[in-house]
Amino acid sequence: MRIDGAARAGLREWIGLAVLALPTMLIGIDMTVLHLATPYLSEELNPSSTELLWIVDIYGFFVAGFLATMGTLGDRMGRRRILLIGAAAFAVASLLAAFASSVLMLIAARALLGIAGATLMPSTLSLISNMFRDAGQRRVAIAVWMTNFSIGGMIGPLIGGALLEHFWYGSVFLLGVPVGVVLLICGPLLLPEYRDPNAGRLDPASVGLSIAVVLLVVYGFKQTAQEGVHGLPLLSVAVGLALGVVFVRRQLRLSDPMLDLRLFSRPAFGVSLGGQTMGLFVVTGTQFLVLQYLQLVLGLSPLKAGLWALPAMTAGVVGTLLAPVVANRTSPGAVMAWGFFLSVPGLVLITQVGTDSGPALAVTGFSIASFGVQAALALTNDVIISSAPPERAGNASGVGETGAELGNALGVAVVGSVAAAVYRSQMDGLPRGVSPKLADAARATLGGAADVAGRLPGRAGGELLTLARSAFTDGMHVAALVDVGVLLILGAASLTLLRGRAGRRDPEESGAELPDAVPGGR
């Protein structure tokens, strides 16, 4: 499909796309290497299970909270400029995370990485929407852009595993530094500058509300999974939801809202956003558990675990690149629906994994799920942008990226919390002679149980490790079943509401061209 009058991109735009793909690769690297380093974090810094989840997912929460803000700054200051500022900040924050000496310092560094990361995604996607105005080219460009996230996920465990074999856990964070440097050098030479002359003004109250809503609600759910239902987590969720209502009402009143919530009245937009958020919820949460399973249950080294993760990453790349081709012959809605449906058998395979079944079954299941979900996600960004009227395309992309990052963060938080709750419920009957302090550590995480097992004499250590590995595997089974339910709902919604509609703008709402942007130089 092509919008009448839309100019087709040339060589300069495609070379610029290669540069725009670098931040996406950087995000993919950062997410996967941290999952691989989780056991080493547990041993070196001794975080609680709640602190460990915060180390992993606070990055995603802060990205989600600041995405709309940074998108607005990009519109006002220039999208290339804010992209380069973010790349520099990400490199500096990566250094801080690498040399963090305490749990709190690492959590703070990850939060700074989140704020810096929030400048990268909306800048790259909005530049793509300006550079590729032909709908067919834009769909391919977005698929290529997304593929680099998977490539980052592929090389992240591989390089990260090699680093963890020879260096301290913080070395995995250093991977973000050279990517940021390359972007800083090539960006000014290859990327055009764009800014929107009609961009809205930044609303500080909306920024604060959006961050508070995300943090309070997720904190409440995590604490409930960690400690059971009681007053503080329930209060946190209630306050977060109340602030969410205030946030929604404020956005509807503002003439230039951070998030234009009126876009949710469009079925194609709402279903695609939900598919993007919850699809990433499934993939990220599953990857988090499978990598821990490979290392802590099967006892693989970080490098071997990274190598075993490559088939799933490759399957995701294949699904991403095939989706636009198939969508041109059918419809984006159909591809999205069947992508979600095809992922279900993979998660069912994961429910059959045991403590002694070897890595092949878990990796096969994850590869099938990755292929299907990534095929669906290859089209969600384009549907989100194209289902909005041209004058709201930038705002729509900001909302879409907020949903994506929230899905990444919630995938680890919720799926990890579900698995952790099952794990704790199965950790009864510890061997005799385990002190209360050691017992608490063993019940908190599988990494903690492995550490305690190494301190116990005789058969007691082996018995504890067997119990803990079985409990973790049971938790992974339950989490996979939760993901199956999510995928079935996503597939049905996509098939029902997007059939024949995805990827098209309503004629009465669509102009001949995408929103005008003011070039700001090369």
Short mmCIF file of C-alpha atoms in Angstrom, two decimals:
data_model
loop_
_atom_site.label_atom_id
_atom_site.label_comp_id
_atom_site.label_asym_id
_atom_site.label_seq_id
_atom_site.Cartn_x
_atom_site.Cartn_y
_atom_site.Cartn_z
CA MET A 1 0.00 0.00 0.00
CA ARG A 2 1.19 3.49 -0.77
CA ILE A 3 -0.21 6.85 0.28
CA ASP A 4 -0.83 9.04 -2.74
CA GLY A 5 1.91 11.59 -3.23
CA ALA A 6 4.26 9.98 -0.71
CA ALA A 7 7.86 10.18 -1.91
CA ARG A 8 9.83 6.95 -1.94
CA ALA A 9 12.99 6.81 0.14
CA GLY A 10 16.39 6.78 -1.56
CA LEU A 11 19.89 5.56 -0.71
CA ARG A 12 20.50 8.20 1.96
CA GLU A 13 17.40 7.14 3.91
CA TRP A 14 18.36 3.45 3.83
CA ILE A 15 21.89 4.23 5.02
CA GLY A 16 20.36 6.40 7.74
CA LEU A 17 18.18 3.42 8.76
CA ALA A 18 21.35 1.44 9.48
CA VAL A 19 22.39 4.16 11.93
CA LEU A 20 18.92 4.28 13.50
CA ALA A 21 19.09 0.53 14.06
CA LEU A 22 22.07 0.93 16.43
CA PRO A 23 20.06 2.19 19.44
CA THR A 24 17.62 -0.69 18.96
CA MET A 25 20.51 -3.13 19.01
CA LEU A 26 21.84 -1.40 22.12
CA ILE A 27 18.52 -1.97 23.94
CA GLY A 28 18.47 -5.64 22.90
CA ILE A 29 22.01 -6.15 24.16
CA ASP A 30 21.27 -4.49 27.48
CA MET A 31 18.14 -6.55 28.17
CA THR A 32 19.59 -9.99 27.41
CA VAL A 33 23.02 -9.69 29.00
CA LEU A 34 21.44 -8.66 32.28
CA HIS A 35 19.30 -11.81 32.29
CA LEU A 36 22.44 -13.86 31.75
CA ALA A 37 24.26 -12.04 34.56
CA THR A 38 21.43 -12.52 37.09
CA PRO A 39 23.01 -15.52 38.89
CA TYR A 40 26.29 -13.62 39.24
CA LEU A 41 24.50 -10.56 40.58
CA SER A 42 22.86 -12.77 43.20
CA GLU A 43 26.20 -14.19 44.29
CA GLU A 44 28.21 -10.93 44.23
CA LEU A 45 25.74 -8.37 45.64
CA ASN A 46 23.38 -10.76 47.48
CA PRO A 47 20.15 -8.90 46.62
CA SER A 48 16.78 -10.05 47.90
CA SER A 49 14.38 -11.49 45.33
CA THR A 50 12.54 -8.15 45.24
CA GLU A 51 15.79 -6.20 44.79
CA LEU A 52 16.84 -8.60 42.03
CA LEU A 53 13.60 -7.96 40.13
CA TRP A 54 14.08 -4.20 40.57
CA ILE A 55 17.61 -4.44 39.17
CA VAL A 56 16.26 -6.21 36.10
CA ASP A 57 13.08 -4.25 35.41
CA ILE A 58 13.52 -0.72 36.79
CA TYR A 59 15.17 0.13 33.48
CA GLY A 60 11.99 -0.70 31.59
CA PHE A 61 9.77 1.14 34.05
CA PHE A 62 11.75 4.35 33.74
CA VAL A 63 11.86 4.06 29.97
CA ALA A 64 8.08 3.68 29.92
CA GLY A 65 7.63 6.63 32.26
CA PHE A 66 9.86 9.01 30.31
CA LEU A 67 9.13 7.98 26.71
CA ALA A 68 6.39 10.54 26.09
CA THR A 69 8.45 13.26 27.76
CA MET A 70 11.51 12.55 25.65
CA GLY A 71 9.38 12.32 22.53
CA THR A 72 8.06 15.81 23.23
CA LEU A 73 11.60 17.10 23.80
CA GLY A 74 12.65 15.55 20.50
CA ASP A 75 9.84 17.37 18.70
CA ARG A 76 10.93 20.67 20.24
CA MET A 77 14.73 20.33 20.22
CA GLY A 78 15.20 18.15 17.16
CA ARG A 79 14.92 14.39 16.98
CA ARG A 80 18.49 13.76 15.91
CA ARG A 81 19.79 16.03 18.65
CA ILE A 82 17.85 14.30 21.42
CA LEU A 83 18.92 10.92 19.98
CA LEU A 84 22.60 11.80 20.22
CA ILE A 85 22.21 13.25 23.71
CA GLY A 86 20.54 10.04 24.78
CA ALA A 87 23.30 7.90 23.25
CA ALA A 88 25.95 9.80 25.20
CA ALA A 89 23.96 9.54 28.45
CA PHE A 90 23.39 5.82 27.90
CA ALA A 91 27.12 5.20 27.51
CA VAL A 92 27.91 7.10 30.72
CA ALA A 93 25.16 5.31 32.68
CA SER A 94 26.49 1.97 31.39
CA LEU A 95 29.86 2.77 32.94
CA LEU A 96 28.19 3.58 36.26
CA ALA A 97 26.31 0.27 36.21
CA ALA A 98 29.47 -1.66 35.34
CA PHE A 99 31.33 -0.40 38.39
CA ALA A 100 28.41 -0.35 40.86
CA SER A 101 29.56 -1.50 44.30
CA SER A 102 26.16 -2.05 45.95
CA VAL A 103 22.60 -3.08 45.13
CA LEU A 104 21.27 0.44 45.54
CA MET A 105 23.99 1.89 43.33
CA LEU A 106 23.20 -0.64 40.60
CA ILE A 107 19.47 0.04 40.83
CA ALA A 108 20.16 3.79 40.54
CA ALA A 109 22.44 3.24 37.52
CA ARG A 110 19.76 1.12 35.87
CA ALA A 111 17.24 3.90 36.49
CA LEU A 112 19.57 6.39 34.76
CA LEU A 113 19.93 3.92 31.89
CA GLY A 114 16.14 3.91 31.64
CA ILE A 115 15.93 7.69 31.40
CA ALA A 116 18.66 7.73 28.75
CA GLY A 117 17.02 4.83 26.90
CA ALA A 118 13.76 6.76 26.77
CA THR A 119 15.42 9.26 24.43
CA LEU A 120 16.44 6.57 21.93
CA MET A 121 13.31 4.69 20.89
CA PRO A 122 10.84 7.53 20.10
CA SER A 123 13.57 9.48 18.31
CA THR A 124 14.46 6.58 16.01
CA LEU A 125 10.86 5.62 15.24
CA SER A 126 9.76 9.20 14.57
CA LEU A 127 12.75 9.70 12.26
CA ILE A 128 11.80 6.53 10.38
CA SER A 129 8.22 7.79 9.95
CA ASN A 130 9.61 11.00 8.43
CA MET A 131 12.27 9.35 6.27
CA PHE A 132 10.03 6.59 4.87
CA ARG A 133 6.73 8.15 3.80
CA ASP A 134 5.77 5.37 1.43
CA ALA A 135 3.73 2.86 3.47
CA GLY A 136 5.29 -0.24 1.90
CA GLN A 137 8.82 1.01 2.47
CA ARG A 138 7.96 2.14 5.99
CA ARG A 139 6.68 -1.33 6.88
CA VAL A 140 9.93 -2.91 5.68
CA ALA A 141 12.02 -0.23 7.42
CA ILE A 142 10.25 -0.81 10.72
CA ALA A 143 10.78 -4.58 10.37
CA VAL A 144 14.50 -4.04 9.75
CA TRP A 145 14.64 -1.65 12.71
CA MET A 146 12.97 -4.25 14.93
CA THR A 147 15.24 -7.03 13.66
CA ASN A 148 18.18 -5.25 15.21
CA PHE A 149 16.57 -5.61 18.62
CA SER A 150 16.68 -9.38 18.07
CA ILE A 151 20.24 -9.17 16.75
CA GLY A 152 21.19 -7.33 19.91
CA GLY A 153 19.50 -10.09 21.87
CA MET A 154 21.49 -12.68 19.90
CA ILE A 155 24.93 -11.17 20.31
CA GLY A 156 24.22 -9.98 23.85
CA PRO A 157 24.17 -13.45 25.49
CA LEU A 158 27.03 -14.64 23.30
CA ILE A 159 29.38 -11.77 24.09
CA GLY A 160 28.02 -11.42 27.62
CA GLY A 161 28.57 -15.10 28.31
CA ALA A 162 32.17 -14.83 27.14
CA LEU A 163 32.71 -11.79 29.36
CA LEU A 164 31.22 -13.52 32.40
CA GLU A 165 33.56 -16.47 31.84
CA HIS A 166 36.58 -14.20 32.31
CA PHE A 167 35.51 -10.97 34.05
CA TRP A 168 33.20 -9.65 36.77
CA TYR A 169 29.45 -9.32 36.29
CA GLY A 170 29.69 -5.57 35.63
CA SER A 171 31.60 -6.15 32.41
CA VAL A 172 28.34 -6.98 30.60
CA PHE A 173 27.18 -3.38 30.95
CA LEU A 174 30.24 -2.14 29.07
CA LEU A 175 28.77 -3.51 25.83
CA GLY A 176 26.59 -0.40 25.56
CA VAL A 177 29.58 1.95 25.45
CA PRO A 178 31.04 1.21 21.97
CA VAL A 179 27.57 1.17 20.38
CA GLY A 180 26.88 4.61 21.84
CA VAL A 181 30.21 5.91 20.58
CA VAL A 182 29.55 4.67 17.03
CA LEU A 183 26.14 6.35 17.06
CA LEU A 184 27.67 9.64 18.23
CA ILE A 185 30.20 9.55 15.39
CA CYS A 186 27.92 8.40 12.54
CA GLY A 187 24.68 10.11 13.52
CA PRO A 188 25.68 13.70 12.65
CA LEU A 189 27.14 12.51 9.34
CA LEU A 190 24.28 10.33 8.10
CA LEU A 191 21.04 11.31 9.83
CA PRO A 192 18.91 14.30 8.81
CA GLU A 193 17.44 16.47 11.55
CA TYR A 194 13.70 16.87 12.00
CA ARG A 195 11.59 18.86 14.39
CA ASP A 196 7.86 19.52 14.55
CA PRO A 197 7.05 23.27 14.50
CA ASN A 198 3.68 22.54 16.16
CA ALA A 199 4.99 20.37 19.00
CA GLY A 200 3.21 20.70 22.30
CA ARG A 201 4.76 22.10 25.45
CA LEU A 202 6.04 19.78 28.14
CA ASP A 203 3.61 19.25 31.04
CA PRO A 204 5.56 18.50 34.26
CA ALA A 205 2.47 17.28 36.09
CA SER A 206 1.81 14.64 33.43
CA VAL A 207 5.42 13.49 33.60
CA GLY A 208 5.25 13.01 37.36
CA LEU A 209 1.87 11.28 37.22
CA SER A 210 2.93 8.82 34.51
CA ILE A 211 6.03 7.76 36.44
CA ALA A 212 4.15 7.45 39.73
CA VAL A 213 1.38 5.32 38.21
CA VAL A 214 3.81 2.80 36.72
CA LEU A 215 6.04 2.47 39.78
CA LEU A 216 3.27 2.28 42.39
CA VAL A 217 1.16 -0.31 40.59
CA VAL A 218 4.08 -2.58 39.71
CA TYR A 219 5.55 -2.28 43.21
CA GLY A 220 2.23 -3.38 44.68
CA PHE A 221 1.92 -6.43 42.44
CA LYS A 222 5.53 -7.46 43.03
CA GLN A 223 5.22 -7.18 46.80
CA THR A 224 1.99 -9.17 46.74
CA ALA A 225 3.73 -11.99 44.89
CA GLN A 226 6.69 -11.73 47.25
CA GLU A 227 4.95 -11.49 50.62
CA GLY A 228 1.28 -12.30 50.00
CA VAL A 229 -1.76 -10.04 50.17
CA HIS A 230 -1.55 -7.41 52.90
CA GLY A 231 -2.02 -3.71 53.48
CA LEU A 232 1.00 -1.98 51.93
CA PRO A 233 0.94 -3.63 48.48
CA LEU A 234 -2.83 -3.14 48.21
CA LEU A 235 -2.47 0.51 49.20
CA SER A 236 0.29 0.97 46.61
CA VAL A 237 -1.86 -0.48 43.82
CA ALA A 238 -4.90 1.57 44.91
CA VAL A 239 -2.93 4.83 44.98
CA GLY A 240 -1.33 4.04 41.63
CA LEU A 241 -4.71 3.36 40.01
CA ALA A 242 -6.18 6.52 41.53
CA LEU A 243 -3.30 8.56 40.10
CA GLY A 244 -3.89 6.79 36.80
CA VAL A 245 -7.44 8.16 36.74
CA VAL A 246 -6.08 11.65 37.43
CA PHE A 247 -3.53 11.20 34.64
CA VAL A 248 -6.18 10.10 32.14
CA ARG A 249 -8.48 13.01 32.99
CA ARG A 250 -5.60 15.46 32.67
CA GLN A 251 -4.60 14.11 29.26
CA LEU A 252 -8.18 14.48 28.01
CA ARG A 253 -8.28 18.12 29.17
CA LEU A 254 -4.92 19.24 27.79
CA SER A 255 -4.79 20.72 24.30
CA ASP A 256 -1.33 19.13 23.84
CA PRO A 257 -1.36 15.97 25.98
CA MET A 258 1.67 13.79 26.61
CA LEU A 259 -0.43 10.80 25.57
CA ASP A 260 -3.40 11.39 23.29
CA LEU A 261 -5.78 8.86 24.85
CA ARG A 262 -8.44 9.56 22.23
CA LEU A 263 -6.46 7.29 19.94
CA PHE A 264 -7.70 4.32 21.97
CA SER A 265 -11.16 4.78 20.47
CA ARG A 266 -9.75 3.36 17.23
CA PRO A 267 -9.93 -0.48 17.28
CA ALA A 268 -6.85 -0.97 15.10
CA PHE A 269 -4.80 1.30 17.36
CA GLY A 270 -6.00 -0.18 20.65
CA VAL A 271 -5.65 -3.83 19.62
CA SER A 272 -2.22 -3.27 18.07
CA LEU A 273 -1.00 -1.44 21.15
CA GLY A 274 -2.30 -4.22 23.38
CA GLY A 275 -0.69 -6.81 21.13
CA GLN A 276 2.65 -5.01 21.23
CA THR A 277 2.59 -4.59 25.01
CA MET A 278 1.47 -8.09 25.91
CA GLY A 279 3.44 -9.80 23.15
CA LEU A 280 6.63 -8.36 24.59
CA PHE A 281 5.33 -9.29 28.06
CA VAL A 282 5.32 -12.94 26.93
CA VAL A 283 8.68 -12.95 25.11
CA THR A 284 10.64 -11.05 27.77
CA GLY A 285 9.21 -13.00 30.70
CA THR A 286 9.81 -16.35 28.99
CA GLN A 287 13.38 -15.43 28.09
CA PHE A 288 14.06 -14.36 31.66
CA LEU A 289 13.00 -17.76 33.03
CA VAL A 290 14.53 -19.91 30.28
CA LEU A 291 17.99 -18.35 30.67
CA GLN A 292 17.86 -18.96 34.43
CA TYR A 293 16.67 -22.52 33.81
CA LEU A 294 19.62 -23.22 31.51
CA GLN A 295 22.14 -21.94 34.04
CA LEU A 296 20.72 -22.73 37.46
CA VAL A 297 18.72 -25.90 36.80
CA LEU A 298 20.80 -27.53 34.07
CA GLY A 299 24.08 -26.04 35.29
CA LEU A 300 25.26 -24.62 31.96
CA SER A 301 27.95 -21.96 31.91
CA PRO A 302 26.94 -18.44 30.84
CA LEU A 303 28.63 -18.91 27.47
CA LYS A 304 26.86 -22.21 26.78
CA ALA A 305 23.55 -20.75 27.92
CA GLY A 306 24.09 -17.84 25.53
CA LEU A 307 24.81 -20.24 22.67
CA TRP A 308 21.66 -22.23 23.42
CA ALA A 309 19.64 -19.01 23.32
CA LEU A 310 20.74 -18.25 19.74
CA PRO A 311 18.12 -20.47 18.00
CA ALA A 312 15.28 -18.56 19.68
CA MET A 313 16.80 -15.23 18.72
CA THR A 314 17.31 -16.42 15.14
CA ALA A 315 13.70 -17.61 14.97
CA GLY A 316 12.59 -14.14 16.09
CA VAL A 317 14.62 -12.48 13.33
CA VAL A 318 13.15 -14.80 10.69
CA GLY A 319 9.62 -14.10 11.93
CA THR A 320 10.21 -10.34 11.92
CA LEU A 321 11.53 -10.29 8.34
CA LEU A 322 8.89 -12.66 6.94
CA ALA A 323 5.92 -10.83 8.45
CA PRO A 324 5.89 -7.77 6.08
CA VAL A 325 6.20 -10.06 3.04
CA VAL A 326 3.25 -12.21 4.10
CA ALA A 327 1.23 -9.16 5.18
CA ASN A 328 1.54 -7.69 1.66
CA ARG A 329 -0.15 -10.83 0.32
CA THR A 330 -2.84 -11.11 3.02
CA SER A 331 -3.34 -8.44 5.70
CA PRO A 332 -1.39 -7.26 8.75
CA GLY A 333 -4.29 -8.26 11.02
CA ALA A 334 -4.24 -11.87 9.84
CA VAL A 335 -0.46 -12.13 10.24
CA MET A 336 -0.62 -10.71 13.74
CA ALA A 337 -3.39 -13.12 14.79
CA TRP A 338 -1.76 -16.25 13.45
CA GLY A 339 1.61 -15.20 14.83
CA PHE A 340 0.14 -15.17 18.33
CA PHE A 341 -1.67 -18.47 17.76
CA LEU A 342 1.45 -20.20 16.39
CA SER A 343 3.36 -19.25 19.56
CA VAL A 344 1.08 -21.27 21.83
CA PRO A 345 2.56 -24.74 21.04
CA GLY A 346 6.00 -23.43 21.96
CA LEU A 347 4.87 -22.41 25.43
CA VAL A 348 3.07 -25.73 25.85
CA LEU A 349 6.41 -27.46 25.19
CA ILE A 350 7.98 -25.40 27.99
CA THR A 351 5.38 -26.80 30.41
CA GLN A 352 6.81 -30.27 29.69
CA VAL A 353 10.37 -29.33 30.63
CA GLY A 354 11.84 -31.18 33.60
CA THR A 355 14.94 -30.85 35.77
CA ASP A 356 16.74 -33.51 33.74
CA SER A 357 15.25 -33.05 30.26
CA GLY A 358 18.23 -31.19 28.83
CA PRO A 359 18.24 -27.81 27.07
CA ALA A 360 16.78 -28.85 23.69
CA LEU A 361 13.12 -29.01 24.76
CA ALA A 362 13.11 -25.62 26.48
CA VAL A 363 15.00 -23.96 23.62
CA THR A 364 12.69 -25.49 20.99
CA GLY A 365 9.63 -24.22 22.84
CA PHE A 366 11.10 -20.76 23.26
CA SER A 367 12.13 -20.67 19.57
CA ILE A 368 8.59 -21.45 18.39
CA ALA A 369 7.14 -18.80 20.71
CA SER A 370 9.75 -16.26 19.61
CA PHE A 371 9.05 -16.85 15.90
CA GLY A 372 5.31 -16.35 16.24
CA VAL A 373 5.29 -13.39 18.60
CA GLN A 374 8.03 -11.52 16.74
CA ALA A 375 6.15 -12.01 13.45
CA ALA A 376 3.14 -10.32 15.05
CA LEU A 377 5.21 -7.56 16.63
CA ALA A 378 6.87 -6.77 13.29
CA LEU A 379 3.57 -5.21 12.22
CA THR A 380 2.22 -3.61 15.40
CA ASN A 381 4.30 -0.42 15.17
CA ASP A 382 3.25 0.22 11.58
CA VAL A 383 -0.41 -0.47 12.37
CA ILE A 384 -0.24 1.85 15.38
CA ILE A 385 1.18 4.69 13.27
CA SER A 386 -0.97 4.12 10.19
CA SER A 387 -4.23 3.71 12.13
CA ALA A 388 -3.83 7.23 13.55
CA PRO A 389 -4.54 10.36 11.50
CA PRO A 390 -1.38 11.97 10.09
CA GLU A 391 -1.37 14.86 12.55
CA ARG A 392 -1.22 12.36 15.44
CA ALA A 393 1.39 9.98 14.00
CA GLY A 394 4.18 11.20 16.30
CA ASN A 395 2.02 10.97 19.39
CA ALA A 396 0.87 7.50 18.33
CA SER A 397 4.45 6.27 18.03
CA GLY A 398 5.23 7.61 21.50
CA VAL A 399 2.25 5.76 22.95
CA GLY A 400 3.31 2.60 21.13
CA GLU A 401 6.84 2.72 22.49
CA THR A 402 5.52 3.35 25.99
CA GLY A 403 3.44 0.20 25.71
CA ALA A 404 6.41 -1.76 24.36
CA GLU A 405 8.74 -0.81 27.18
CA LEU A 406 6.05 -1.37 29.78
CA GLY A 407 5.49 -4.83 28.30
CA ASN A 408 9.21 -5.59 28.57
CA ALA A 409 9.31 -4.49 32.19
CA LEU A 410 6.06 -6.14 33.26
CA GLY A 411 7.07 -9.37 31.54
CA VAL A 412 9.96 -9.80 33.95
CA ALA A 413 8.08 -8.40 36.95
CA VAL A 414 4.81 -10.33 36.60
CA VAL A 415 6.05 -13.57 35.04
CA GLY A 416 9.03 -13.57 37.39
CA SER A 417 6.77 -12.91 40.36
CA VAL A 418 4.39 -15.72 39.37
CA ALA A 419 7.28 -18.16 39.08
CA ALA A 420 8.77 -16.90 42.36
CA ALA A 421 5.47 -17.36 44.19
CA VAL A 422 5.21 -20.96 42.98
CA TYR A 423 8.86 -21.55 43.85
CA ARG A 424 8.37 -20.41 47.44
CA SER A 425 5.23 -22.49 47.85
CA GLN A 426 7.20 -25.62 46.83
CA MET A 427 10.17 -24.96 49.13
CA ASP A 428 8.85 -26.84 52.16
CA GLY A 429 10.62 -29.79 53.67
CA LEU A 430 14.14 -28.36 53.66
CA PRO A 431 16.87 -30.76 54.83
CA ARG A 432 17.58 -30.89 58.53
CA GLY A 433 20.32 -28.69 59.86
CA VAL A 434 19.54 -25.65 57.72
CA SER A 435 19.53 -22.54 59.92
CA PRO A 436 16.58 -20.12 59.72
CA LYS A 437 18.75 -17.51 58.00
CA LEU A 438 19.97 -19.95 55.36
CA ALA A 439 16.46 -21.31 54.94
CA ASP A 440 15.16 -17.83 54.16
CA ALA A 441 17.89 -17.36 51.55
CA ALA A 442 17.09 -20.73 49.96
CA ARG A 443 13.37 -19.95 49.79
CA ALA A 444 13.95 -16.52 48.23
CA THR A 445 15.56 -17.47 44.88
CA LEU A 446 17.06 -20.48 43.13
CA GLY A 447 20.40 -18.68 43.09
CA GLY A 448 20.18 -18.30 46.85
CA ALA A 449 19.36 -21.99 47.24
CA ALA A 450 22.38 -22.94 45.12
CA ASP A 451 24.61 -20.80 47.34
CA VAL A 452 23.17 -22.36 50.51
CA ALA A 453 23.52 -25.87 49.08
CA GLY A 454 27.24 -25.28 48.60
CA ARG A 455 27.59 -24.57 52.32
CA LEU A 456 25.78 -27.68 53.57
CA PRO A 457 27.66 -30.88 54.40
CA GLY A 458 27.10 -34.31 52.87
CA ARG A 459 23.86 -35.18 51.14
CA ALA A 460 21.98 -32.19 52.55
CA GLY A 461 23.31 -29.84 49.89
CA GLY A 462 22.30 -32.14 47.05
CA GLU A 463 18.82 -32.66 48.50
CA LEU A 464 18.28 -28.90 48.83
CA LEU A 465 19.46 -28.24 45.29
CA THR A 466 17.19 -30.98 43.89
CA LEU A 467 14.21 -29.53 45.74
CA ALA A 468 14.97 -25.98 44.60
CA ARG A 469 15.46 -26.94 40.96
CA SER A 470 12.17 -28.83 40.93
CA ALA A 471 10.38 -25.87 42.54
CA PHE A 472 11.81 -23.44 39.98
CA THR A 473 10.76 -25.70 37.10
CA ASP A 474 7.22 -25.90 38.50
CA GLY A 475 7.14 -22.10 38.65
CA MET A 476 8.26 -21.88 35.02
CA HIS A 477 5.44 -24.25 34.02
CA VAL A 478 2.79 -22.10 35.69
CA ALA A 479 4.22 -18.92 34.14
CA ALA A 480 4.12 -20.54 30.68
CA LEU A 481 0.44 -21.43 31.14
CA VAL A 482 -0.30 -17.80 32.04
CA ASP A 483 1.43 -16.74 28.82
CA VAL A 484 -0.64 -19.24 26.80
CA GLY A 485 -3.81 -17.55 28.01
CA VAL A 486 -2.43 -14.13 27.08
CA LEU A 487 -1.53 -15.26 23.55
CA LEU A 488 -4.94 -16.83 22.90
CA ILE A 489 -6.66 -13.59 23.87
CA LEU A 490 -4.30 -11.54 21.68
CA GLY A 491 -4.82 -13.81 18.69
CA ALA A 492 -8.60 -13.74 18.96
CA ALA A 493 -8.68 -9.94 19.37
CA SER A 494 -6.38 -9.40 16.37
CA LEU A 495 -8.39 -11.74 14.15
CA THR A 496 -11.70 -10.20 15.14
CA LEU A 497 -10.96 -6.48 15.27
CA LEU A 498 -8.15 -6.03 12.74
CA ARG A 499 -9.40 -8.13 9.83
CA GLY A 500 -9.18 -5.97 6.72
CA ARG A 501 -8.49 -2.80 8.75
CA ALA A 502 -4.90 -2.96 9.92
CA GLY A 503 -2.48 -0.71 8.16
CA ARG A 504 -5.10 1.61 6.64
CA ARG A 505 -5.95 5.16 7.56
CA ASP A 506 -9.59 6.13 7.45
CA PRO A 507 -10.07 8.31 4.36
CA GLU A 508 -11.82 11.08 6.22
CA GLU A 509 -8.98 11.30 8.72
CA SER A 510 -6.02 10.83 6.47
CA GLY A 511 -4.22 13.43 4.44
CA ALA A 512 -2.11 12.79 1.41
CA GLU A 513 1.13 12.97 3.31
CA LEU A 514 2.52 12.33 6.74
CA PRO A 515 2.90 15.20 9.20
CA ASP A 516 5.25 17.89 8.05
CA ALA A 517 8.57 18.16 9.82
CA VAL A 518 11.02 20.97 9.66
CA PRO A 519 14.47 19.85 8.46
CA GLY A 520 17.17 21.11 10.73
CA GLY A 521 20.21 20.24 8.68
CA ARG A 522 22.16 17.09 8.13
#
